[in-house]
């Protein structure tokens, strides 16, 4: 079967750096997405990786290793507003997104 | 409007009743999707439509139906609601040009449905 694994919950301190990992086993690979979802709101797009390596976008970076079935989302200079769930999703061979259950990130002052 | 709208925002429904969740986008996206989100689980695809006039089944289609009469609207119907359909429902859309870039999905605000 297809599987996306990410930690259920993480805690970090305001101003610090946090890395959220995602491992996947899917039938085919056509890109990996990270979304942010604040409580009670819709998921919003953060990043997309299709080739190995690091994609940087401001305070957020996302890394992909296709050979290892692994990605991480790196958040720098954490702010209280970064408290949210972070969803990892992989596009499979049927061109459908397979979603992880999400990582709830708690930021403490 | 800009983006995707969903209606209603929330609904409490008696089991056995019929319910249609509405979804409208104004981005002229070809593809549209319906997901359900349950605590502890990832988003699960219910139905999708790659273009107006076509629909397909996702991971959890049983008990749900969709139609795509035009580009903008993609309603989801529960013919006879059951308590296990209590969930948050998200509609999403994307440009739908597979193989051309990320084809990022953009989400509506969601409908919180409770079936008693």
PDB file of C-alpha atoms in Angstrom:
ATOM      1  CA  UNK A   1       0.000   0.000   0.000  1.00  0.00           C
ATOM      2  CA  UNK A   2       0.889   3.634  -0.138  1.00  0.00           C
ATOM      3  CA  UNK A   3       2.147   5.368   2.977  1.00  0.00           C
ATOM      4  CA  UNK A   4       3.253   8.807   4.066  1.00  0.00           C
ATOM      5  CA  UNK A   5       4.830   9.092   7.530  1.00  0.00           C
ATOM      6  CA  UNK A   6       5.444  12.261   9.494  1.00  0.00           C
ATOM      7  CA  UNK A   7       5.655  12.962  13.234  1.00  0.00           C
ATOM      8  CA  UNK A   8       2.345  13.657  14.910  1.00  0.00           C
ATOM      9  CA  UNK A   9       3.492  16.647  16.938  1.00  0.00           C
ATOM     10  CA  UNK A  10       6.584  18.782  17.471  1.00  0.00           C
ATOM     11  CA  UNK A  11       7.389  21.654  19.812  1.00  0.00           C
ATOM     12  CA  UNK A  12       9.871  24.447  19.158  1.00  0.00           C
ATOM     13  CA  UNK A  13      10.824  27.841  20.563  1.00  0.00           C
ATOM     14  CA  UNK A  14      10.132  31.206  18.965  1.00  0.00           C
ATOM     15  CA  UNK A  15      13.165  32.359  16.966  1.00  0.00           C
ATOM     16  CA  UNK A  16      14.597  28.840  16.632  1.00  0.00           C
ATOM     17  CA  UNK A  17      14.811  26.424  13.681  1.00  0.00           C
ATOM     18  CA  UNK A  18      12.726  23.262  13.283  1.00  0.00           C
ATOM     19  CA  UNK A  19      12.893  20.414  10.769  1.00  0.00           C
ATOM     20  CA  UNK A  20       9.781  18.361   9.981  1.00  0.00           C
ATOM     21  CA  UNK A  21      10.510  15.032   8.321  1.00  0.00           C
ATOM     22  CA  UNK A  22       8.381  13.084   5.868  1.00  0.00           C
ATOM     23  CA  UNK A  23       9.042   9.597   4.521  1.00  0.00           C
ATOM     24  CA  UNK A  24       6.977   8.030   1.788  1.00  0.00           C
ATOM     25  CA  UNK A  25       6.296   4.769   0.011  1.00  0.00           C
ATOM     26  CA  UNK A  26       4.083   5.293  -3.008  1.00  0.00           C
ATOM     27  CA  UNK A  27       3.328   3.707  -6.342  1.00  0.00           C
ATOM     28  CA  UNK A  28       5.304   6.102  -8.482  1.00  0.00           C
ATOM     29  CA  UNK A  29       6.478   9.619  -7.767  1.00  0.00           C
ATOM     30  CA  UNK A  30       5.480  12.801  -9.550  1.00  0.00           C
ATOM     31  CA  UNK A  31       6.395  15.425  -6.991  1.00  0.00           C
ATOM     32  CA  UNK A  32       6.138  16.161  -3.279  1.00  0.00           C
ATOM     33  CA  UNK A  33       4.198  19.000  -1.690  1.00  0.00           C
ATOM     34  CA  UNK A  34       4.190  20.696   1.692  1.00  0.00           C
ATOM     35  CA  UNK A  35       1.103  22.546   2.900  1.00  0.00           C
ATOM     36  CA  UNK A  36       0.424  24.581   6.028  1.00  0.00           C
ATOM     37  CA  UNK A  37      -2.922  24.292   7.800  1.00  0.00           C
ATOM     38  CA  UNK A  38      -3.937  26.512  10.702  1.00  0.00           C
ATOM     39  CA  UNK A  39      -6.580  25.089  13.026  1.00  0.00           C
ATOM     40  CA  UNK A  40     -10.047  25.362  11.510  1.00  0.00           C
ATOM     41  CA  UNK A  41      -8.735  26.609   8.171  1.00  0.00           C
ATOM     42  CA  UNK A  42      -7.928  25.237   4.734  1.00  0.00           C
ATOM     43  CA  UNK A  43      -4.505  23.878   3.755  1.00  0.00           C
ATOM     44  CA  UNK A  44      -2.354  26.436   1.957  1.00  0.00           C
ATOM     45  CA  UNK A  45       0.492  25.590  -0.417  1.00  0.00           C
ATOM     46  CA  UNK A  46       4.062  26.053   0.854  1.00  0.00           C
ATOM     47  CA  UNK A  47       6.456  24.216  -1.450  1.00  0.00           C
ATOM     48  CA  UNK A  48       6.917  21.704  -4.241  1.00  0.00           C
ATOM     49  CA  UNK A  49       9.872  19.406  -4.936  1.00  0.00           C
ATOM     50  CA  UNK A  50      10.222  17.109  -7.914  1.00  0.00           C
ATOM     51  CA  UNK A  51      14.017  16.910  -8.218  1.00  0.00           C
ATOM     52  CA  UNK A  52      16.503  16.011  -5.474  1.00  0.00           C
ATOM     53  CA  UNK A  53      17.853  18.889  -3.470  1.00  0.00           C
ATOM     54  CA  UNK A  54      16.852  21.934  -1.518  1.00  0.00           C
ATOM     55  CA  UNK A  55      14.224  24.520  -2.491  1.00  0.00           C
ATOM     56  CA  UNK A  56      14.402  27.726  -0.494  1.00  0.00           C
ATOM     57  CA  UNK A  57      11.569  30.204  -0.135  1.00  0.00           C
ATOM     58  CA  UNK A  58      12.162  32.866   2.484  1.00  0.00           C
ATOM     59  CA  UNK A  59      12.129  31.381   5.990  1.00  0.00           C
ATOM     60  CA  UNK A  60      10.935  28.027   4.642  1.00  0.00           C
ATOM     61  CA  UNK A  61      13.032  25.431   2.795  1.00  0.00           C
ATOM     62  CA  UNK A  62      12.115  21.965   1.568  1.00  0.00           C
ATOM     63  CA  UNK A  63      14.474  19.112   0.758  1.00  0.00           C
ATOM     64  CA  UNK A  64      13.898  15.960  -1.287  1.00  0.00           C
ATOM     65  CA  UNK A  65      15.785  12.683  -1.699  1.00  0.00           C
ATOM     66  CA  UNK A  66      13.894  10.437  -4.119  1.00  0.00           C
ATOM     67  CA  UNK A  67      16.267   7.493  -3.634  1.00  0.00           C
ATOM     68  CA  UNK A  68      15.561   7.533   0.118  1.00  0.00           C
ATOM     69  CA  UNK A  69      11.857   8.367  -0.141  1.00  0.00           C
ATOM     70  CA  UNK A  70      12.484  11.276   2.189  1.00  0.00           C
ATOM     71  CA  UNK A  71      11.740  14.958   2.481  1.00  0.00           C
ATOM     72  CA  UNK A  72      11.960  17.580   5.163  1.00  0.00           C
ATOM     73  CA  UNK A  73      10.545  21.049   5.689  1.00  0.00           C
ATOM     74  CA  UNK A  74      12.866  23.466   7.451  1.00  0.00           C
ATOM     75  CA  UNK A  75      11.410  26.510   9.181  1.00  0.00           C
ATOM     76  CA  UNK A  76      13.829  29.213  10.322  1.00  0.00           C
ATOM     77  CA  UNK A  77      13.371  32.173  12.676  1.00  0.00           C
ATOM     78  CA  UNK A  78      10.171  30.676  14.040  1.00  0.00           C
ATOM     79  CA  UNK A  79       7.297  33.009  14.756  1.00  0.00           C
ATOM     80  CA  UNK A  80       4.194  32.372  16.848  1.00  0.00           C
ATOM     81  CA  UNK A  81       2.103  32.498  13.664  1.00  0.00           C
ATOM     82  CA  UNK A  82       3.965  29.385  12.444  1.00  0.00           C
ATOM     83  CA  UNK A  83       1.988  27.325  14.962  1.00  0.00           C
ATOM     84  CA  UNK A  84      -0.011  25.099  12.607  1.00  0.00           C
ATOM     85  CA  UNK A  85      -0.143  21.641  11.111  1.00  0.00           C
ATOM     86  CA  UNK A  86       2.215  20.868   8.233  1.00  0.00           C
ATOM     87  CA  UNK A  87       1.017  18.357   5.662  1.00  0.00           C
ATOM     88  CA  UNK A  88       3.258  16.315   3.373  1.00  0.00           C
ATOM     89  CA  UNK A  89       1.735  14.949   0.154  1.00  0.00           C
ATOM     90  CA  UNK A  90       3.143  12.905  -2.731  1.00  0.00           C
ATOM     91  CA  UNK A  91       1.729  12.749  -6.249  1.00  0.00           C
ATOM     92  CA  UNK A  92       1.650   9.103  -7.296  1.00  0.00           C
ATOM     93  CA  UNK A  93       1.700   7.330 -10.652  1.00  0.00           C
ATOM     94  CA  UNK A  94      -2.056   7.964 -11.064  1.00  0.00           C
ATOM     95  CA  UNK A  95      -1.342  11.666 -10.633  1.00  0.00           C
ATOM     96  CA  UNK A  96      -3.301  11.728  -7.376  1.00  0.00           C
ATOM     97  CA  UNK A  97      -2.030  13.257  -4.127  1.00  0.00           C
ATOM     98  CA  UNK A  98      -1.425  10.884  -1.216  1.00  0.00           C
ATOM     99  CA  UNK A  99      -1.444  12.785   2.075  1.00  0.00           C
ATOM    100  CA  UNK A 100       0.283  12.285   5.389  1.00  0.00           C
ATOM    101  CA  UNK A 101      -1.714  12.838   8.579  1.00  0.00           C
ATOM    102  CA  UNK A 102       0.169  16.062   9.275  1.00  0.00           C
ATOM    103  CA  UNK A 103       2.573  17.323  11.929  1.00  0.00           C
ATOM    104  CA  UNK A 104       1.188  19.705  14.517  1.00  0.00           C
ATOM    105  CA  UNK A 105       3.858  22.295  15.306  1.00  0.00           C
ATOM    106  CA  UNK A 106       3.590  24.107  18.629  1.00  0.00           C
ATOM    107  CA  UNK A 107       5.676  27.270  19.052  1.00  0.00           C
ATOM    108  CA  UNK A 108       6.493  28.384  22.580  1.00  0.00           C
ATOM    109  CA  UNK A 109       7.674  31.891  23.505  1.00  0.00           C
TER     110      UNK A 109
ATOM    111  CA  UNK B   1     -14.676  36.606  -5.649  1.00  0.00           C
ATOM    112  CA  UNK B   2     -11.226  35.179  -6.075  1.00  0.00           C
ATOM    113  CA  UNK B   3     -10.456  31.541  -5.380  1.00  0.00           C
ATOM    114  CA  UNK B   4     -12.745  28.796  -4.171  1.00  0.00           C
ATOM    115  CA  UNK B   5     -15.914  29.109  -2.124  1.00  0.00           C
ATOM    116  CA  UNK B   6     -17.815  26.350  -0.340  1.00  0.00           C
ATOM    117  CA  UNK B   7     -21.279  26.263   1.158  1.00  0.00           C
ATOM    118  CA  UNK B   8     -22.515  25.720   3.741  1.00  0.00           C
ATOM    119  CA  UNK B   9     -19.760  26.495   6.259  1.00  0.00           C
ATOM    120  CA  UNK B  10     -21.188  23.931   8.632  1.00  0.00           C
ATOM    121  CA  UNK B  11     -24.219  21.679   8.812  1.00  0.00           C
ATOM    122  CA  UNK B  12     -25.840  19.265  11.239  1.00  0.00           C
ATOM    123  CA  UNK B  13     -27.785  16.589   9.397  1.00  0.00           C
ATOM    124  CA  UNK B  14     -30.038  13.727  10.458  1.00  0.00           C
ATOM    125  CA  UNK B  15     -28.977  10.287   9.278  1.00  0.00           C
ATOM    126  CA  UNK B  16     -30.763   9.221   6.122  1.00  0.00           C
ATOM    127  CA  UNK B  17     -31.160  12.748   4.777  1.00  0.00           C
ATOM    128  CA  UNK B  18     -29.817  13.887   1.424  1.00  0.00           C
ATOM    129  CA  UNK B  19     -27.258  16.707   1.387  1.00  0.00           C
ATOM    130  CA  UNK B  20     -25.387  18.598  -1.311  1.00  0.00           C
ATOM    131  CA  UNK B  21     -22.181  20.449  -0.549  1.00  0.00           C
ATOM    132  CA  UNK B  22     -21.465  23.230  -2.988  1.00  0.00           C
ATOM    133  CA  UNK B  23     -18.113  24.276  -4.411  1.00  0.00           C
ATOM    134  CA  UNK B  24     -17.419  27.101  -6.871  1.00  0.00           C
ATOM    135  CA  UNK B  25     -14.095  28.351  -8.240  1.00  0.00           C
ATOM    136  CA  UNK B  26     -13.389  31.404 -10.387  1.00  0.00           C
ATOM    137  CA  UNK B  27      -9.813  30.596 -11.407  1.00  0.00           C
ATOM    138  CA  UNK B  28     -10.868  28.767 -14.580  1.00  0.00           C
ATOM    139  CA  UNK B  29      -9.093  25.676 -13.311  1.00  0.00           C
ATOM    140  CA  UNK B  30      -9.686  22.494 -15.259  1.00  0.00           C
ATOM    141  CA  UNK B  31      -9.395  20.046 -12.365  1.00  0.00           C
ATOM    142  CA  UNK B  32     -11.431  19.931  -9.159  1.00  0.00           C
ATOM    143  CA  UNK B  33     -11.350  17.600  -6.158  1.00  0.00           C
ATOM    144  CA  UNK B  34     -13.315  16.676  -3.055  1.00  0.00           C
ATOM    145  CA  UNK B  35     -11.481  15.521   0.072  1.00  0.00           C
ATOM    146  CA  UNK B  36     -12.553  14.594   3.562  1.00  0.00           C
ATOM    147  CA  UNK B  37     -10.351  15.253   6.565  1.00  0.00           C
ATOM    148  CA  UNK B  38     -10.717  13.248   9.761  1.00  0.00           C
ATOM    149  CA  UNK B  39      -8.705  13.565  12.965  1.00  0.00           C
ATOM    150  CA  UNK B  40      -5.494  11.555  12.831  1.00  0.00           C
ATOM    151  CA  UNK B  41      -5.837  10.778   9.143  1.00  0.00           C
ATOM    152  CA  UNK B  42      -4.516  12.476   6.059  1.00  0.00           C
ATOM    153  CA  UNK B  43      -6.792  14.106   3.549  1.00  0.00           C
ATOM    154  CA  UNK B  44      -8.589  11.403   1.579  1.00  0.00           C
ATOM    155  CA  UNK B  45      -9.783  11.914  -1.980  1.00  0.00           C
ATOM    156  CA  UNK B  46     -13.481  11.227  -2.515  1.00  0.00           C
ATOM    157  CA  UNK B  47     -14.030  12.185  -6.153  1.00  0.00           C
ATOM    158  CA  UNK B  48     -12.272  14.293  -8.717  1.00  0.00           C
ATOM    159  CA  UNK B  49     -12.874  15.859 -12.118  1.00  0.00           C
ATOM    160  CA  UNK B  50     -10.073  16.499 -14.609  1.00  0.00           C
ATOM    161  CA  UNK B  51     -12.265  18.677 -16.814  1.00  0.00           C
ATOM    162  CA  UNK B  52     -15.885  19.749 -17.183  1.00  0.00           C
ATOM    163  CA  UNK B  53     -18.076  16.808 -18.116  1.00  0.00           C
ATOM    164  CA  UNK B  54     -15.834  14.125 -16.594  1.00  0.00           C
ATOM    165  CA  UNK B  55     -15.539  12.710 -13.075  1.00  0.00           C
ATOM    166  CA  UNK B  56     -13.561   9.958 -11.382  1.00  0.00           C
ATOM    167  CA  UNK B  57     -13.547   8.012  -8.141  1.00  0.00           C
ATOM    168  CA  UNK B  58     -10.939   8.609  -5.476  1.00  0.00           C
ATOM    169  CA  UNK B  59      -9.912   6.570  -2.457  1.00  0.00           C
ATOM    170  CA  UNK B  60     -13.237   6.766  -0.549  1.00  0.00           C
ATOM    171  CA  UNK B  61     -16.107   7.297  -3.047  1.00  0.00           C
ATOM    172  CA  UNK B  62     -18.819   5.098  -1.493  1.00  0.00           C
ATOM    173  CA  UNK B  63     -21.893   7.033  -0.385  1.00  0.00           C
ATOM    174  CA  UNK B  64     -20.951  10.117  -2.397  1.00  0.00           C
ATOM    175  CA  UNK B  65     -21.654  11.349  -5.909  1.00  0.00           C
ATOM    176  CA  UNK B  66     -20.474  14.347  -7.925  1.00  0.00           C
ATOM    177  CA  UNK B  67     -21.245  16.126 -11.157  1.00  0.00           C
ATOM    178  CA  UNK B  68     -19.291  18.637 -13.252  1.00  0.00           C
ATOM    179  CA  UNK B  69     -21.704  20.396 -15.582  1.00  0.00           C
ATOM    180  CA  UNK B  70     -19.391  23.390 -16.083  1.00  0.00           C
ATOM    181  CA  UNK B  71     -15.866  24.553 -15.269  1.00  0.00           C
ATOM    182  CA  UNK B  72     -16.735  26.513 -12.129  1.00  0.00           C
ATOM    183  CA  UNK B  73     -18.995  24.232 -10.067  1.00  0.00           C
ATOM    184  CA  UNK B  74     -18.378  20.826  -8.533  1.00  0.00           C
ATOM    185  CA  UNK B  75     -21.129  19.803  -6.074  1.00  0.00           C
ATOM    186  CA  UNK B  76     -20.797  16.776  -3.792  1.00  0.00           C
ATOM    187  CA  UNK B  77     -23.956  14.884  -2.863  1.00  0.00           C
ATOM    188  CA  UNK B  78     -24.562  12.504   0.013  1.00  0.00           C
ATOM    189  CA  UNK B  79     -27.629  10.540  -1.076  1.00  0.00           C
ATOM    190  CA  UNK B  80     -28.448   9.127   2.377  1.00  0.00           C
ATOM    191  CA  UNK B  81     -26.124  10.433   5.085  1.00  0.00           C
ATOM    192  CA  UNK B  82     -24.661   8.119   7.734  1.00  0.00           C
ATOM    193  CA  UNK B  83     -22.803   9.050  10.945  1.00  0.00           C
ATOM    194  CA  UNK B  84     -19.470   7.836   9.512  1.00  0.00           C
ATOM    195  CA  UNK B  85     -19.707  10.685   7.004  1.00  0.00           C
ATOM    196  CA  UNK B  86     -19.221  13.176   9.828  1.00  0.00           C
ATOM    197  CA  UNK B  87     -16.092  15.014   8.723  1.00  0.00           C
ATOM    198  CA  UNK B  88     -14.643  18.228   7.366  1.00  0.00           C
ATOM    199  CA  UNK B  89     -14.994  18.370   3.596  1.00  0.00           C
ATOM    200  CA  UNK B  90     -12.586  20.360   1.439  1.00  0.00           C
ATOM    201  CA  UNK B  91     -12.978  21.209  -2.200  1.00  0.00           C
ATOM    202  CA  UNK B  92      -9.818  21.979  -4.181  1.00  0.00           C
ATOM    203  CA  UNK B  93      -8.905  22.937  -7.719  1.00  0.00           C
ATOM    204  CA  UNK B  94      -5.821  22.973  -9.905  1.00  0.00           C
ATOM    205  CA  UNK B  95      -4.912  24.040 -13.407  1.00  0.00           C
ATOM    206  CA  UNK B  96      -4.931  20.369 -14.368  1.00  0.00           C
ATOM    207  CA  UNK B  97      -2.199  20.448 -16.971  1.00  0.00           C
ATOM    208  CA  UNK B  98      -0.420  17.260 -15.962  1.00  0.00           C
ATOM    209  CA  UNK B  99       3.282  17.152 -16.664  1.00  0.00           C
ATOM    210  CA  UNK B 100       3.527  20.936 -16.778  1.00  0.00           C
ATOM    211  CA  UNK B 101       4.949  22.110 -13.483  1.00  0.00           C
ATOM    212  CA  UNK B 102       3.555  21.471 -10.060  1.00  0.00           C
ATOM    213  CA  UNK B 103      -0.184  21.615 -10.860  1.00  0.00           C
ATOM    214  CA  UNK B 104      -0.668  22.882  -7.318  1.00  0.00           C
ATOM    215  CA  UNK B 105      -4.029  22.286  -5.666  1.00  0.00           C
ATOM    216  CA  UNK B 106      -5.754  25.233  -3.992  1.00  0.00           C
ATOM    217  CA  UNK B 107      -8.327  24.623  -1.296  1.00  0.00           C
ATOM    218  CA  UNK B 108     -11.664  26.097  -0.335  1.00  0.00           C
ATOM    219  CA  UNK B 109     -12.452  26.988   3.309  1.00  0.00           C
ATOM    220  CA  UNK B 110     -14.182  23.677   4.032  1.00  0.00           C
ATOM    221  CA  UNK B 111     -17.573  22.460   5.212  1.00  0.00           C
ATOM    222  CA  UNK B 112     -17.889  20.924   8.666  1.00  0.00           C
ATOM    223  CA  UNK B 113     -20.594  18.250   8.474  1.00  0.00           C
ATOM    224  CA  UNK B 114     -22.078  16.392  11.429  1.00  0.00           C
ATOM    225  CA  UNK B 115     -24.430  13.466  10.802  1.00  0.00           C
ATOM    226  CA  UNK B 116     -26.483  12.383  13.802  1.00  0.00           C
TER     227      UNK B 116
END
